[in-house]
Amino acid sequence: MKITTWNVNGFRAILKKGFKESITLLNPDILCLQEIKAKKEQLSDEDITIPGYQFVWNSAERPGYSGVAMYYKKNDVSIQYGLGSDEFDTEGRVIRMDLPEFILFNIYFPNGQRGQERVDYKLRFYKLLLDICDELHKSDRKVVITGDFNTAHSEIDLANPKENSVVSGFLPQERAWIDYYLQHGFVDAFRALYPDKVQYSWWTYRVNARARGIGWRLDYYLTSEKLMQNVKDVIIHDDVMGSDHCPVSMIIG
């Protein structure tokens, strides 16, 4: 099974940048999109349809903001939207897919760069999700969390860690929450497979950052320890253009 995650930074925008051609080449079984910034009714059937896939959307109530979507080939799945919290679910940040093998969360984690209030909001989001995952692990369910975490975990995960140590996305209290997940039965699948590899999945549009290799790894697969033995590879497709993020795929055998 191949899962691909991609923050598209606006679904309507990326449609004009070879999006469907890229998905045809990547050919995932499940495609997780973040920051779609659109409601289904704003798109035509031709826009939203990808041949061979079913799809579900969870748009934010606020127009042009946030939102996640999933495209999938499998039939034996069930879908849930949100985390069951009024505080978070109006922003359209979560789709949960229950498969026979594991539970997959497609998540666009909050960005904390608009001030301390949003940093605190982001940390509360991390906590609620971890509480939910703890209960799933207690029930012996395997879990995969993927999407845009809006946090780089370690210094190896961004080009300029010292300069960004007081910037949301690399604050100690944000990074600590990734540690908490790893202490609660999760594995960062990419880092487990490639402990010393320097590769990024997001680049600012400013200062020609992508061409200069000045990026952050923000798009992750946190995978239950019991499922990690089935993970064959995690691939950062940094040659795929169209967004300020690139797609990231995980292969499960």
Short mmCIF file of C-alpha atoms in Angstrom, two decimals, residues 1-8 19 22-23 25-34 53 69-71 104 106 146-147 219-221 235-237 240 246-251:
data_model
loop_
_atom_site.label_atom_id
_atom_site.label_comp_id
_atom_site.label_asym_id
_atom_site.label_seq_id
_atom_site.Cartn_x
_atom_site.Cartn_y
_atom_site.Cartn_z
CA MET A 1 0.00 0.00 0.00
CA LYS A 2 1.24 3.45 -0.90
CA ILE A 3 0.06 6.50 1.04
CA THR A 4 1.00 9.97 -0.18
CA THR A 5 0.58 13.18 1.80
CA TRP A 6 0.78 16.65 0.26
CA ASN A 7 0.06 20.15 1.52
CA VAL A 8 -1.11 21.69 -1.76
CA PHE A 19 -1.45 18.43 -9.91
CA SER A 22 1.75 14.45 -10.59
CA ILE A 23 -0.81 12.22 -8.85
CA LEU A 25 2.78 9.51 -11.73
CA LEU A 26 2.86 8.98 -7.97
CA ASN A 27 -0.15 6.63 -8.13
CA PRO A 28 -0.89 6.33 -4.40
CA ASP A 29 -3.55 4.02 -3.01
CA ILE A 30 -4.48 6.77 -0.55
CA LEU A 31 -3.80 10.47 -1.09
CA CYS A 32 -3.96 12.85 1.87
CA LEU A 33 -4.16 16.56 1.05
CA GLN A 34 -3.88 19.53 3.39
CA TYR A 53 -10.42 7.41 -6.83
CA ALA A 69 -9.19 16.00 1.65
CA MET A 70 -8.52 12.33 0.94
CA TYR A 71 -8.60 10.36 -2.29
CA LEU A 104 -5.02 6.69 9.29
CA ASN A 106 -4.82 12.96 7.67
CA THR A 146 0.31 11.95 8.48
CA GLY A 147 0.08 15.47 7.12
CA ASP A 219 5.43 16.55 6.59
CA TYR A 220 5.64 13.35 8.62
CA TYR A 221 4.41 9.83 9.10
CA ILE A 235 10.01 8.90 0.07
CA ILE A 236 10.20 12.71 0.04
CA HIS A 237 9.39 13.70 -3.54
CA VAL A 240 7.59 17.40 -7.53
CA CYS A 246 6.31 18.54 -1.82
CA PRO A 247 4.53 15.18 -1.57
CA VAL A 248 5.80 12.51 0.82
CA SER A 249 4.95 8.83 0.36
CA MET A 250 5.05 5.84 2.72
CA ILE A 251 5.11 2.29 1.39
#
